[in-house]
Amino acid sequence: METSYLPDLADELLGIARNATSGRAARSTRSGRALSLRQTVLALTEGHGIEEHETNGEETLQVLVGRVRLRSGSEAVELGVGEVVDVPDARHAVDALTDAAVLLTVAVR
């Protein structure tokens, strides 16, 4: 069994994101075509985010560091450290309100 320590991974990815022109970095902690449950840590610097896109299955977003806004249609929710939300099964986007790291969990359809 292999473990991941999410606080260290979040810090590492934030360091990478701060030096990236895109203002983001990511690493999967659980991935592969054979797996239906996938997890990725995403680091976003303040003012950057993930553009509007479709879901790939059931998703949750948990904030590990900082604050983010999840937008879908006319609705939006702001999340801080330790908060988790179900991602709507609709087009959505994520904005970093501060430097932030999140854990995205997807149950692929």
PDB file of C-alpha atoms in Angstrom:
ATOM      1  CA  MET A   1       0.000   0.000   0.000  1.00  0.00           C
ATOM      2  CA  GLU A   2       1.230   3.448  -0.884  1.00  0.00           C
ATOM      3  CA  THR A   3       0.241   6.549   1.049  1.00  0.00           C
ATOM      4  CA  SER A   4       0.122  10.244   0.176  1.00  0.00           C
ATOM      5  CA  TYR A   5       0.425  13.027   2.755  1.00  0.00           C
ATOM      6  CA  LEU A   6      -1.886  15.662   1.310  1.00  0.00           C
ATOM      7  CA  PRO A   7      -0.556  18.714   3.243  1.00  0.00           C
ATOM      8  CA  ASP A   8       2.965  18.147   1.856  1.00  0.00           C
ATOM      9  CA  LEU A   9       1.649  17.475  -1.639  1.00  0.00           C
ATOM     10  CA  ALA A  10      -0.476  20.651  -1.500  1.00  0.00           C
ATOM     11  CA  ASP A  11       2.580  22.703  -0.443  1.00  0.00           C
ATOM     12  CA  GLU A  12       4.732  21.174  -3.201  1.00  0.00           C
ATOM     13  CA  LEU A  13       2.111  21.837  -5.881  1.00  0.00           C
ATOM     14  CA  LEU A  14       1.529  25.407  -4.690  1.00  0.00           C
ATOM     15  CA  GLY A  15       5.259  26.033  -5.118  1.00  0.00           C
ATOM     16  CA  ILE A  16       5.041  24.748  -8.685  1.00  0.00           C
ATOM     17  CA  ALA A  17       1.862  26.736  -9.408  1.00  0.00           C
ATOM     18  CA  ARG A  18       3.461  29.966  -8.168  1.00  0.00           C
ATOM     19  CA  ASN A  19       6.162  29.552 -10.826  1.00  0.00           C
ATOM     20  CA  ALA A  20       3.804  28.494 -13.642  1.00  0.00           C
ATOM     21  CA  THR A  21       2.348  31.008 -16.086  1.00  0.00           C
ATOM     22  CA  SER A  22      -0.987  29.175 -15.807  1.00  0.00           C
ATOM     23  CA  GLY A  23      -0.975  29.660 -12.023  1.00  0.00           C
ATOM     24  CA  ARG A  24      -1.795  26.014 -11.446  1.00  0.00           C
ATOM     25  CA  ALA A  25      -0.333  22.569 -10.905  1.00  0.00           C
ATOM     26  CA  ALA A  26      -1.870  19.133 -10.343  1.00  0.00           C
ATOM     27  CA  ARG A  27      -0.972  15.584  -9.447  1.00  0.00           C
ATOM     28  CA  SER A  28      -3.203  12.534  -9.367  1.00  0.00           C
ATOM     29  CA  THR A  29      -3.050  10.483  -6.197  1.00  0.00           C
ATOM     30  CA  ARG A  30      -5.363   7.826  -7.619  1.00  0.00           C
ATOM     31  CA  SER A  31      -5.759   7.418 -11.367  1.00  0.00           C
ATOM     32  CA  GLY A  32      -5.836   4.959 -14.222  1.00  0.00           C
ATOM     33  CA  ARG A  33      -8.281   3.648 -16.783  1.00  0.00           C
ATOM     34  CA  ALA A  34      -9.008   0.584 -14.655  1.00  0.00           C
ATOM     35  CA  LEU A  35     -10.122   2.721 -11.686  1.00  0.00           C
ATOM     36  CA  SER A  36     -13.582   4.223 -11.438  1.00  0.00           C
ATOM     37  CA  LEU A  37     -12.659   6.361  -8.397  1.00  0.00           C
ATOM     38  CA  ARG A  38      -9.986   8.957  -9.165  1.00  0.00           C
ATOM     39  CA  GLN A  39      -8.415  11.673  -7.026  1.00  0.00           C
ATOM     40  CA  THR A  40      -6.309  14.668  -7.972  1.00  0.00           C
ATOM     41  CA  VAL A  41      -4.775  17.458  -5.907  1.00  0.00           C
ATOM     42  CA  LEU A  42      -4.994  20.783  -7.755  1.00  0.00           C
ATOM     43  CA  ALA A  43      -3.064  23.881  -6.707  1.00  0.00           C
ATOM     44  CA  LEU A  44      -4.242  27.285  -7.946  1.00  0.00           C
ATOM     45  CA  THR A  45      -2.724  30.675  -7.291  1.00  0.00           C
ATOM     46  CA  GLU A  46      -4.949  33.609  -6.388  1.00  0.00           C
ATOM     47  CA  GLY A  47      -6.843  34.926  -9.398  1.00  0.00           C
ATOM     48  CA  HIS A  48      -6.379  31.746 -11.451  1.00  0.00           C
ATOM     49  CA  GLY A  49      -8.704  28.803 -11.786  1.00  0.00           C
ATOM     50  CA  ILE A  50     -10.228  26.134 -13.937  1.00  0.00           C
ATOM     51  CA  GLU A  51     -12.405  27.350 -16.794  1.00  0.00           C
ATOM     52  CA  GLU A  52     -15.975  26.176 -17.175  1.00  0.00           C
ATOM     53  CA  HIS A  53     -16.183  22.503 -18.135  1.00  0.00           C
ATOM     54  CA  GLU A  54     -18.438  19.427 -17.947  1.00  0.00           C
ATOM     55  CA  THR A  55     -18.313  16.788 -15.222  1.00  0.00           C
ATOM     56  CA  ASN A  56     -16.867  13.331 -15.916  1.00  0.00           C
ATOM     57  CA  GLY A  57     -18.968  11.602 -13.271  1.00  0.00           C
ATOM     58  CA  GLU A  58     -19.897  12.198  -9.652  1.00  0.00           C
ATOM     59  CA  GLU A  59     -17.418  14.666  -8.169  1.00  0.00           C
ATOM     60  CA  THR A  60     -16.568  16.251  -4.845  1.00  0.00           C
ATOM     61  CA  LEU A  61     -14.229  19.158  -4.175  1.00  0.00           C
ATOM     62  CA  GLN A  62     -12.483  19.465  -0.790  1.00  0.00           C
ATOM     63  CA  VAL A  63     -10.350  22.473   0.115  1.00  0.00           C
ATOM     64  CA  LEU A  64      -6.951  21.602   1.609  1.00  0.00           C
ATOM     65  CA  VAL A  65      -5.424  25.116   1.628  1.00  0.00           C
ATOM     66  CA  GLY A  66      -6.890  28.594   1.018  1.00  0.00           C
ATOM     67  CA  ARG A  67     -10.261  29.630  -0.397  1.00  0.00           C
ATOM     68  CA  VAL A  68     -11.992  28.863  -3.705  1.00  0.00           C
ATOM     69  CA  ARG A  69     -15.286  29.602  -5.424  1.00  0.00           C
ATOM     70  CA  LEU A  70     -17.188  26.876  -7.270  1.00  0.00           C
ATOM     71  CA  ARG A  71     -19.485  28.328  -9.949  1.00  0.00           C
ATOM     72  CA  SER A  72     -22.233  26.552 -11.881  1.00  0.00           C
ATOM     73  CA  GLY A  73     -24.758  28.522 -13.906  1.00  0.00           C
ATOM     74  CA  SER A  74     -26.097  31.353 -11.741  1.00  0.00           C
ATOM     75  CA  GLU A  75     -25.064  29.627  -8.493  1.00  0.00           C
ATOM     76  CA  ALA A  76     -21.765  29.928  -6.651  1.00  0.00           C
ATOM     77  CA  VAL A  77     -20.372  28.765  -3.328  1.00  0.00           C
ATOM     78  CA  GLU A  78     -17.198  29.872  -1.539  1.00  0.00           C
ATOM     79  CA  LEU A  79     -15.258  27.208   0.317  1.00  0.00           C
ATOM     80  CA  GLY A  80     -12.440  27.295   2.874  1.00  0.00           C
ATOM     81  CA  VAL A  81     -10.072  24.790   4.440  1.00  0.00           C
ATOM     82  CA  GLY A  82     -11.790  21.566   5.428  1.00  0.00           C
ATOM     83  CA  GLU A  83     -14.984  22.241   3.500  1.00  0.00           C
ATOM     84  CA  VAL A  84     -16.203  19.776   0.897  1.00  0.00           C
ATOM     85  CA  VAL A  85     -18.989  20.100  -1.665  1.00  0.00           C
ATOM     86  CA  ASP A  86     -20.650  17.918  -4.271  1.00  0.00           C
ATOM     87  CA  VAL A  87     -19.848  19.327  -7.705  1.00  0.00           C
ATOM     88  CA  PRO A  88     -23.051  19.890  -9.705  1.00  0.00           C
ATOM     89  CA  ASP A  89     -23.670  17.571 -12.648  1.00  0.00           C
ATOM     90  CA  ALA A  90     -23.541  20.576 -14.982  1.00  0.00           C
ATOM     91  CA  ARG A  91     -20.985  22.934 -16.484  1.00  0.00           C
ATOM     92  CA  HIS A  92     -18.921  24.467 -13.684  1.00  0.00           C
ATOM     93  CA  ALA A  93     -15.718  26.389 -12.953  1.00  0.00           C
ATOM     94  CA  VAL A  94     -13.382  26.922  -9.989  1.00  0.00           C
ATOM     95  CA  ASP A  95     -11.761  30.249  -9.041  1.00  0.00           C
ATOM     96  CA  ALA A  96      -8.938  30.642  -6.514  1.00  0.00           C
ATOM     97  CA  LEU A  97      -9.822  33.488  -4.125  1.00  0.00           C
ATOM     98  CA  THR A  98      -6.419  32.990  -2.435  1.00  0.00           C
ATOM     99  CA  ASP A  99      -3.569  30.635  -3.212  1.00  0.00           C
ATOM    100  CA  ALA A 100      -5.368  27.321  -2.755  1.00  0.00           C
ATOM    101  CA  ALA A 101      -5.113  23.559  -3.056  1.00  0.00           C
ATOM    102  CA  VAL A 102      -8.093  21.260  -3.444  1.00  0.00           C
ATOM    103  CA  LEU A 103      -8.702  17.533  -3.598  1.00  0.00           C
ATOM    104  CA  LEU A 104     -10.941  16.597  -6.528  1.00  0.00           C
ATOM    105  CA  THR A 105     -12.536  13.167  -6.236  1.00  0.00           C
ATOM    106  CA  VAL A 106     -14.309  11.739  -9.289  1.00  0.00           C
ATOM    107  CA  ALA A 107     -16.353   8.558  -9.604  1.00  0.00           C
ATOM    108  CA  VAL A 108     -16.110   8.076 -13.366  1.00  0.00           C
ATOM    109  CA  ARG A 109     -19.284   7.058 -15.171  1.00  0.00           C
TER     110      ARG A 109
END
